[in-house]
Amino acid sequence: QITLKESGLTLVKPTQTLTLTCTFSGFSLSTSGVGVGWIRQPPGKALEWLALIYWDDDKRYSPSLKSRLIITKDSSKNQVVLTVTNMDPVDTATYYCAHRRGSSGCFDVWGQGTTVTVSS
Amino acid sequence: QSVLTQPPSVSAAPGQKVTISCSGSSSNIVNNYVSWYQQLPGTAPKLLIYENNKRPSGIPDRFSGSKSGTSATLGITGLQTGDEADYYCATWDSSLGAEEFGGGTKLTVL
């Protein structure tokens, strides 16, 4: 059974850097075709994809946020970390990590999400 | 502004059928798999359809997906009040090099 859980600060100040950790179980990020992605959802708005990292360390970023995002993995710890720099109130959202089924191009299992508020 | 266009809302009576469209382009829907997600109020999204028309284990066959050209469609038959949720389509956009989600469609079961 695949599970994922997001963790990190829930309140950050403008201009600060947000670091979110996705801790997962039930799969290995060393297995061919496997990936983990981050998706966020501002209150009352649509889902927005942020970043993806694959088993071979291939990384993909949202073009609109690429300059502010860094995604890394620690396969030995079963963790994926997303760093978002220069946080702004518009970055207030629920942040989800999800298991990527590479061959199908879908997110088949999602974490429960963590709500991040950006406010001074 | 998403490159995938969905109607903001749809509604139908219990027991009826509804379809939700997802309009894209040659750089996304045409050449890549489409997936659909259901987001019940206050919960995380759940995979409903993958590879255009396949259902994960546990998803009832009341839910179906199809794709034709630059558009994809989610169909739901035998509507239940428990189907009230937001529905999102998603696919990879080869030109942008990015995963794209539609703007979401709110389903109301009257």
PDB file of C-alpha atoms in Angstrom:
ATOM      1  CA  GLN A   1       0.000   0.000   0.000  1.00  0.00           C
ATOM      2  CA  ILE A   2       1.426   3.326  -1.093  1.00  0.00           C
ATOM      3  CA  THR A   3       1.148   6.249   1.294  1.00  0.00           C
ATOM      4  CA  LEU A   4       2.597   9.755   1.235  1.00  0.00           C
ATOM      5  CA  LYS A   5       2.591  12.484   3.835  1.00  0.00           C
ATOM      6  CA  GLU A   6       3.631  16.110   3.575  1.00  0.00           C
ATOM      7  CA  SER A   7       5.315  18.005   6.362  1.00  0.00           C
ATOM      8  CA  GLY A   8       6.850  21.419   6.881  1.00  0.00           C
ATOM      9  CA  LEU A   9       6.156  24.856   8.276  1.00  0.00           C
ATOM     10  CA  THR A  10       2.553  25.941   8.007  1.00  0.00           C
ATOM     11  CA  LEU A  11       3.211  29.674   8.407  1.00  0.00           C
ATOM     12  CA  VAL A  12       5.982  31.545   6.618  1.00  0.00           C
ATOM     13  CA  LYS A  13       6.718  35.224   6.157  1.00  0.00           C
ATOM     14  CA  PRO A  14       6.967  36.932   2.788  1.00  0.00           C
ATOM     15  CA  THR A  15      10.424  36.561   1.165  1.00  0.00           C
ATOM     16  CA  GLN A  16      11.216  33.509   3.289  1.00  0.00           C
ATOM     17  CA  THR A  17      12.030  30.092   1.879  1.00  0.00           C
ATOM     18  CA  LEU A  18       9.573  27.235   2.299  1.00  0.00           C
ATOM     19  CA  THR A  19      10.856  23.684   2.672  1.00  0.00           C
ATOM     20  CA  LEU A  20       8.377  20.837   2.397  1.00  0.00           C
ATOM     21  CA  THR A  21       9.132  17.170   2.902  1.00  0.00           C
ATOM     22  CA  CYS A  22       7.180  14.292   1.404  1.00  0.00           C
ATOM     23  CA  THR A  23       7.720  11.060   3.320  1.00  0.00           C
ATOM     24  CA  PHE A  24       6.433   7.997   1.553  1.00  0.00           C
ATOM     25  CA  SER A  25       6.108   4.255   1.961  1.00  0.00           C
ATOM     26  CA  GLY A  26       5.015   1.326  -0.155  1.00  0.00           C
ATOM     27  CA  PHE A  27       7.321   2.042  -3.074  1.00  0.00           C
ATOM     28  CA  SER A  28      10.923   2.811  -3.854  1.00  0.00           C
ATOM     29  CA  LEU A  29      12.096   5.899  -5.676  1.00  0.00           C
ATOM     30  CA  SER A  30      14.899   3.771  -7.032  1.00  0.00           C
ATOM     31  CA  THR A  31      12.487   1.705  -9.120  1.00  0.00           C
ATOM     32  CA  SER A  32      12.425   2.426 -12.828  1.00  0.00           C
ATOM     33  CA  GLY A  33       9.501   4.570 -13.947  1.00  0.00           C
ATOM     34  CA  VAL A  34       8.577   5.840 -10.511  1.00  0.00           C
ATOM     35  CA  GLY A  35       8.297   9.504  -9.646  1.00  0.00           C
ATOM     36  CA  VAL A  36       6.986  11.890  -7.001  1.00  0.00           C
ATOM     37  CA  GLY A  37       5.350  15.189  -7.787  1.00  0.00           C
ATOM     38  CA  TRP A  38       4.218  18.293  -5.943  1.00  0.00           C
ATOM     39  CA  ILE A  39       0.918  20.004  -6.663  1.00  0.00           C
ATOM     40  CA  ARG A  40      -0.635  22.944  -4.842  1.00  0.00           C
ATOM     41  CA  GLN A  41      -4.109  24.398  -4.528  1.00  0.00           C
ATOM     42  CA  PRO A  42      -4.781  27.974  -3.364  1.00  0.00           C
ATOM     43  CA  PRO A  43      -7.974  28.352  -1.326  1.00  0.00           C
ATOM     44  CA  GLY A  44     -11.002  27.984  -3.591  1.00  0.00           C
ATOM     45  CA  LYS A  45      -8.871  27.602  -6.708  1.00  0.00           C
ATOM     46  CA  ALA A  46      -7.703  24.893  -9.085  1.00  0.00           C
ATOM     47  CA  LEU A  47      -4.850  22.447  -8.786  1.00  0.00           C
ATOM     48  CA  GLU A  48      -1.463  23.683  -9.978  1.00  0.00           C
ATOM     49  CA  TRP A  49       1.425  21.362 -10.742  1.00  0.00           C
ATOM     50  CA  LEU A  50       4.780  22.466  -9.350  1.00  0.00           C
ATOM     51  CA  ALA A  51       7.503  19.865  -9.827  1.00  0.00           C
ATOM     52  CA  LEU A  52       8.358  16.237 -10.514  1.00  0.00           C
ATOM     53  CA  ILE A  53      11.336  14.046  -9.732  1.00  0.00           C
ATOM     54  CA  TYR A  54      11.896  10.582 -11.160  1.00  0.00           C
ATOM     55  CA  TRP A  55      13.788   7.511 -10.042  1.00  0.00           C
ATOM     56  CA  ASP A  56      16.741   8.479 -12.251  1.00  0.00           C
ATOM     57  CA  ASP A  57      16.885  11.995 -10.747  1.00  0.00           C
ATOM     58  CA  ASP A  58      15.269  13.535 -13.811  1.00  0.00           C
ATOM     59  CA  LYS A  59      13.609  16.732 -12.585  1.00  0.00           C
ATOM     60  CA  ARG A  60      10.825  18.780 -14.156  1.00  0.00           C
ATOM     61  CA  TYR A  61       9.498  22.146 -13.025  1.00  0.00           C
ATOM     62  CA  SER A  62       6.537  24.362 -13.716  1.00  0.00           C
ATOM     63  CA  PRO A  63       7.826  26.922 -16.246  1.00  0.00           C
ATOM     64  CA  SER A  64       6.156  29.795 -14.381  1.00  0.00           C
ATOM     65  CA  LEU A  65       7.801  28.888 -11.054  1.00  0.00           C
ATOM     66  CA  LYS A  66      11.010  27.233 -12.192  1.00  0.00           C
ATOM     67  CA  SER A  67      13.303  29.971 -10.890  1.00  0.00           C
ATOM     68  CA  ARG A  68      11.927  29.541  -7.363  1.00  0.00           C
ATOM     69  CA  LEU A  69      11.698  25.745  -7.052  1.00  0.00           C
ATOM     70  CA  ILE A  70      14.140  23.018  -6.165  1.00  0.00           C
ATOM     71  CA  ILE A  71      13.138  19.369  -5.867  1.00  0.00           C
ATOM     72  CA  THR A  72      15.417  16.702  -4.454  1.00  0.00           C
ATOM     73  CA  LYS A  73      15.106  13.115  -3.310  1.00  0.00           C
ATOM     74  CA  ASP A  74      16.657  10.907  -0.686  1.00  0.00           C
ATOM     75  CA  SER A  75      15.766   7.397  -1.743  1.00  0.00           C
ATOM     76  CA  SER A  76      17.363   5.870   1.332  1.00  0.00           C
ATOM     77  CA  LYS A  77      15.048   7.882   3.567  1.00  0.00           C
ATOM     78  CA  ASN A  78      12.026   7.573   1.272  1.00  0.00           C
ATOM     79  CA  GLN A  79      11.723  11.340   1.136  1.00  0.00           C
ATOM     80  CA  VAL A  80      11.301  14.040  -1.485  1.00  0.00           C
ATOM     81  CA  VAL A  81      11.943  17.653  -0.569  1.00  0.00           C
ATOM     82  CA  LEU A  82      10.532  20.715  -2.317  1.00  0.00           C
ATOM     83  CA  THR A  83      12.068  24.116  -1.679  1.00  0.00           C
ATOM     84  CA  VAL A  84      10.222  27.274  -2.690  1.00  0.00           C
ATOM     85  CA  THR A  85      12.161  30.505  -2.414  1.00  0.00           C
ATOM     86  CA  ASN A  86      10.921  34.074  -2.018  1.00  0.00           C
ATOM     87  CA  MET A  87       7.477  33.151  -0.704  1.00  0.00           C
ATOM     88  CA  ASP A  88       4.626  35.578  -1.305  1.00  0.00           C
ATOM     89  CA  PRO A  89       1.056  35.732   0.027  1.00  0.00           C
ATOM     90  CA  VAL A  90      -0.146  34.409  -3.355  1.00  0.00           C
ATOM     91  CA  ASP A  91       1.724  31.183  -2.540  1.00  0.00           C
ATOM     92  CA  THR A  92      -0.736  30.498   0.266  1.00  0.00           C
ATOM     93  CA  ALA A  93      -2.140  27.088  -0.601  1.00  0.00           C
ATOM     94  CA  THR A  94      -2.507  23.459   0.302  1.00  0.00           C
ATOM     95  CA  TYR A  95       0.547  21.621  -0.968  1.00  0.00           C
ATOM     96  CA  TYR A  96       0.235  17.974  -2.000  1.00  0.00           C
ATOM     97  CA  CYS A  97       2.798  15.388  -2.916  1.00  0.00           C
ATOM     98  CA  ALA A  98       1.759  12.438  -5.043  1.00  0.00           C
ATOM     99  CA  HIS A  99       3.123   9.208  -6.470  1.00  0.00           C
ATOM    100  CA  ARG A 100       3.724   9.452 -10.209  1.00  0.00           C
ATOM    101  CA  ARG A 101       3.042   6.406 -12.307  1.00  0.00           C
ATOM    102  CA  GLY A 102       5.522   7.258 -15.000  1.00  0.00           C
ATOM    103  CA  SER A 103       4.301   4.947 -17.732  1.00  0.00           C
ATOM    104  CA  SER A 104       0.764   6.277 -17.389  1.00  0.00           C
ATOM    105  CA  GLY A 105       1.592   9.898 -16.703  1.00  0.00           C
ATOM    106  CA  CYS A 106      -0.772  10.110 -13.767  1.00  0.00           C
ATOM    107  CA  PHE A 107      -0.670  10.792 -10.037  1.00  0.00           C
ATOM    108  CA  ASP A 108      -2.236   7.643  -8.675  1.00  0.00           C
ATOM    109  CA  VAL A 109      -1.806   8.176  -4.944  1.00  0.00           C
ATOM    110  CA  TRP A 110      -1.885  11.523  -3.144  1.00  0.00           C
ATOM    111  CA  GLY A 111      -0.863  12.689   0.281  1.00  0.00           C
ATOM    112  CA  GLN A 112      -3.371  14.398   2.534  1.00  0.00           C
ATOM    113  CA  GLY A 113      -1.834  17.800   1.867  1.00  0.00           C
ATOM    114  CA  THR A 114      -0.387  20.453   4.114  1.00  0.00           C
ATOM    115  CA  THR A 115      -1.709  23.998   4.292  1.00  0.00           C
ATOM    116  CA  VAL A 116       0.853  26.760   4.051  1.00  0.00           C
ATOM    117  CA  THR A 117       0.005  30.373   4.841  1.00  0.00           C
ATOM    118  CA  VAL A 118       2.251  33.226   3.816  1.00  0.00           C
ATOM    119  CA  SER A 119       1.740  36.245   6.028  1.00  0.00           C
ATOM    120  CA  SER A 120       3.787  38.770   7.899  1.00  0.00           C
TER     121      SER A 120
ATOM    122  CA  GLN B   1      -4.800  30.346 -16.982  1.00  0.00           C
ATOM    123  CA  SER B   2      -4.693  26.651 -17.789  1.00  0.00           C
ATOM    124  CA  VAL B   3      -4.117  25.301 -21.289  1.00  0.00           C
ATOM    125  CA  LEU B   4      -6.867  22.769 -20.552  1.00  0.00           C
ATOM    126  CA  THR B   5     -10.384  24.186 -20.571  1.00  0.00           C
ATOM    127  CA  GLN B   6     -13.185  22.704 -18.502  1.00  0.00           C
ATOM    128  CA  PRO B   7     -16.684  24.036 -17.860  1.00  0.00           C
ATOM    129  CA  PRO B   8     -16.799  25.665 -14.407  1.00  0.00           C
ATOM    130  CA  SER B   9     -19.865  23.715 -13.376  1.00  0.00           C
ATOM    131  CA  VAL B  10     -22.302  21.021 -14.424  1.00  0.00           C
ATOM    132  CA  SER B  11     -25.394  19.687 -12.748  1.00  0.00           C
ATOM    133  CA  ALA B  12     -27.843  16.849 -13.101  1.00  0.00           C
ATOM    134  CA  ALA B  13     -30.403  14.951 -11.079  1.00  0.00           C
ATOM    135  CA  PRO B  14     -29.702  11.759  -9.142  1.00  0.00           C
ATOM    136  CA  GLY B  15     -29.676   8.736 -11.394  1.00  0.00           C
ATOM    137  CA  GLN B  16     -28.970  10.794 -14.487  1.00  0.00           C
ATOM    138  CA  LYS B  17     -25.813  10.997 -16.607  1.00  0.00           C
ATOM    139  CA  VAL B  18     -23.399  13.884 -16.946  1.00  0.00           C
ATOM    140  CA  THR B  19     -20.335  14.536 -19.065  1.00  0.00           C
ATOM    141  CA  ILE B  20     -17.455  16.895 -18.347  1.00  0.00           C
ATOM    142  CA  SER B  21     -15.303  18.097 -21.207  1.00  0.00           C
ATOM    143  CA  CYS B  22     -11.623  18.960 -21.228  1.00  0.00           C
ATOM    144  CA  SER B  23     -10.390  20.884 -24.241  1.00  0.00           C
ATOM    145  CA  GLY B  24      -6.711  21.121 -25.070  1.00  0.00           C
ATOM    146  CA  SER B  25      -4.433  21.179 -28.083  1.00  0.00           C
ATOM    147  CA  SER B  26      -2.020  19.175 -30.183  1.00  0.00           C
ATOM    148  CA  SER B  27       0.784  19.759 -27.693  1.00  0.00           C
ATOM    149  CA  ASN B  28      -1.048  18.142 -24.807  1.00  0.00           C
ATOM    150  CA  ILE B  29      -4.174  15.991 -25.155  1.00  0.00           C
ATOM    151  CA  VAL B  30      -3.534  14.741 -28.685  1.00  0.00           C
ATOM    152  CA  ASN B  31      -0.216  13.065 -27.948  1.00  0.00           C
ATOM    153  CA  ASN B  32      -0.343  12.338 -24.225  1.00  0.00           C
ATOM    154  CA  TYR B  33      -2.464  10.361 -21.815  1.00  0.00           C
ATOM    155  CA  VAL B  34      -5.282  12.173 -20.040  1.00  0.00           C
ATOM    156  CA  SER B  35      -6.141  11.482 -16.422  1.00  0.00           C
ATOM    157  CA  TRP B  36      -9.105  12.611 -14.341  1.00  0.00           C
ATOM    158  CA  TYR B  37      -9.239  13.364 -10.626  1.00  0.00           C
ATOM    159  CA  GLN B  38     -12.129  13.675  -8.209  1.00  0.00           C
ATOM    160  CA  GLN B  39     -11.810  16.025  -5.251  1.00  0.00           C
ATOM    161  CA  LEU B  40     -14.513  15.684  -2.649  1.00  0.00           C
ATOM    162  CA  PRO B  41     -14.982  18.721  -0.382  1.00  0.00           C
ATOM    163  CA  GLY B  42     -12.110  19.135   2.045  1.00  0.00           C
ATOM    164  CA  THR B  43     -10.148  16.151   0.786  1.00  0.00           C
ATOM    165  CA  ALA B  44      -7.166  15.427  -1.413  1.00  0.00           C
ATOM    166  CA  PRO B  45      -7.725  14.645  -5.093  1.00  0.00           C
ATOM    167  CA  LYS B  46      -8.224  11.002  -6.047  1.00  0.00           C
ATOM    168  CA  LEU B  47      -7.353   9.372  -9.359  1.00  0.00           C
ATOM    169  CA  LEU B  48     -10.511   8.485 -11.242  1.00  0.00           C
ATOM    170  CA  ILE B  49      -9.352   7.737 -14.796  1.00  0.00           C
ATOM    171  CA  TYR B  50      -5.871   7.198 -16.218  1.00  0.00           C
ATOM    172  CA  GLU B  51      -4.508   6.536 -19.690  1.00  0.00           C
ATOM    173  CA  ASN B  52      -7.593   8.269 -21.149  1.00  0.00           C
ATOM    174  CA  ASN B  53     -10.113   5.570 -20.272  1.00  0.00           C
ATOM    175  CA  LYS B  54      -8.822   3.169 -17.608  1.00  0.00           C
ATOM    176  CA  ARG B  55     -10.207   2.962 -14.099  1.00  0.00           C
ATOM    177  CA  PRO B  56      -8.019   2.234 -11.074  1.00  0.00           C
ATOM    178  CA  SER B  57      -9.058  -0.622  -8.866  1.00  0.00           C
ATOM    179  CA  GLY B  58     -12.046   0.354  -6.756  1.00  0.00           C
ATOM    180  CA  ILE B  59     -13.455   2.978  -9.111  1.00  0.00           C
ATOM    181  CA  PRO B  60     -16.959   1.943 -10.200  1.00  0.00           C
ATOM    182  CA  ASP B  61     -17.766   1.534 -13.855  1.00  0.00           C
ATOM    183  CA  ARG B  62     -20.213   4.422 -13.567  1.00  0.00           C
ATOM    184  CA  PHE B  63     -17.153   6.529 -14.320  1.00  0.00           C
ATOM    185  CA  SER B  64     -15.712   6.472 -17.832  1.00  0.00           C
ATOM    186  CA  GLY B  65     -13.211   8.415 -19.869  1.00  0.00           C
ATOM    187  CA  SER B  66     -12.690   9.014 -23.544  1.00  0.00           C
ATOM    188  CA  LYS B  67     -10.489  11.070 -25.796  1.00  0.00           C
ATOM    189  CA  SER B  68     -10.861  12.319 -29.328  1.00  0.00           C
ATOM    190  CA  GLY B  69      -8.478  14.719 -31.002  1.00  0.00           C
ATOM    191  CA  THR B  70      -7.800  17.709 -28.781  1.00  0.00           C
ATOM    192  CA  SER B  71     -10.552  16.922 -26.282  1.00  0.00           C
ATOM    193  CA  ALA B  72     -11.236  14.450 -23.516  1.00  0.00           C
ATOM    194  CA  THR B  73     -14.460  13.656 -21.731  1.00  0.00           C
ATOM    195  CA  LEU B  74     -15.364  12.257 -18.342  1.00  0.00           C
ATOM    196  CA  GLY B  75     -18.721  10.530 -18.113  1.00  0.00           C
ATOM    197  CA  ILE B  76     -20.594   9.695 -14.952  1.00  0.00           C
ATOM    198  CA  THR B  77     -23.779   7.632 -15.028  1.00  0.00           C
ATOM    199  CA  GLY B  78     -26.238   6.809 -12.287  1.00  0.00           C
ATOM    200  CA  LEU B  79     -25.406  10.026 -10.452  1.00  0.00           C
ATOM    201  CA  GLN B  80     -25.377   9.917  -6.680  1.00  0.00           C
ATOM    202  CA  THR B  81     -25.285  12.756  -4.176  1.00  0.00           C
ATOM    203  CA  GLY B  82     -21.911  11.412  -3.100  1.00  0.00           C
ATOM    204  CA  ASP B  83     -20.540  12.271  -6.550  1.00  0.00           C
ATOM    205  CA  GLU B  84     -20.781  15.996  -5.754  1.00  0.00           C
ATOM    206  CA  ALA B  85     -17.190  17.112  -6.070  1.00  0.00           C
ATOM    207  CA  ASP B  86     -14.715  19.032  -8.169  1.00  0.00           C
ATOM    208  CA  TYR B  87     -13.353  17.147 -11.168  1.00  0.00           C
ATOM    209  CA  TYR B  88     -10.038  17.898 -12.848  1.00  0.00           C
ATOM    210  CA  CYS B  89      -8.517  16.678 -16.084  1.00  0.00           C
ATOM    211  CA  ALA B  90      -4.746  16.579 -16.469  1.00  0.00           C
ATOM    212  CA  THR B  91      -2.138  15.742 -19.056  1.00  0.00           C
ATOM    213  CA  TRP B  92       1.444  16.464 -20.007  1.00  0.00           C
ATOM    214  CA  ASP B  93       2.065  19.383 -22.312  1.00  0.00           C
ATOM    215  CA  SER B  94       5.003  18.543 -24.551  1.00  0.00           C
ATOM    216  CA  SER B  95       5.577  22.131 -25.664  1.00  0.00           C
ATOM    217  CA  LEU B  96       5.612  23.538 -22.143  1.00  0.00           C
ATOM    218  CA  GLY B  97       7.379  20.526 -20.667  1.00  0.00           C
ATOM    219  CA  ALA B  98       4.875  20.627 -17.840  1.00  0.00           C
ATOM    220  CA  GLU B  99       1.999  18.740 -16.312  1.00  0.00           C
ATOM    221  CA  GLU B 100      -1.192  20.703 -16.811  1.00  0.00           C
ATOM    222  CA  PHE B 101      -4.423  20.551 -14.849  1.00  0.00           C
ATOM    223  CA  GLY B 102      -7.713  21.868 -16.128  1.00  0.00           C
ATOM    224  CA  GLY B 103      -9.472  24.623 -14.219  1.00  0.00           C
ATOM    225  CA  GLY B 104     -11.796  22.121 -12.596  1.00  0.00           C
ATOM    226  CA  THR B 105     -15.514  21.456 -12.878  1.00  0.00           C
ATOM    227  CA  LYS B 106     -17.879  21.533  -9.938  1.00  0.00           C
ATOM    228  CA  LEU B 107     -20.505  18.822 -10.175  1.00  0.00           C
ATOM    229  CA  THR B 108     -23.800  19.423  -8.428  1.00  0.00           C
ATOM    230  CA  VAL B 109     -26.266  16.580  -8.084  1.00  0.00           C
ATOM    231  CA  LEU B 110     -29.618  18.310  -7.732  1.00  0.00           C
TER     232      LEU B 110
END
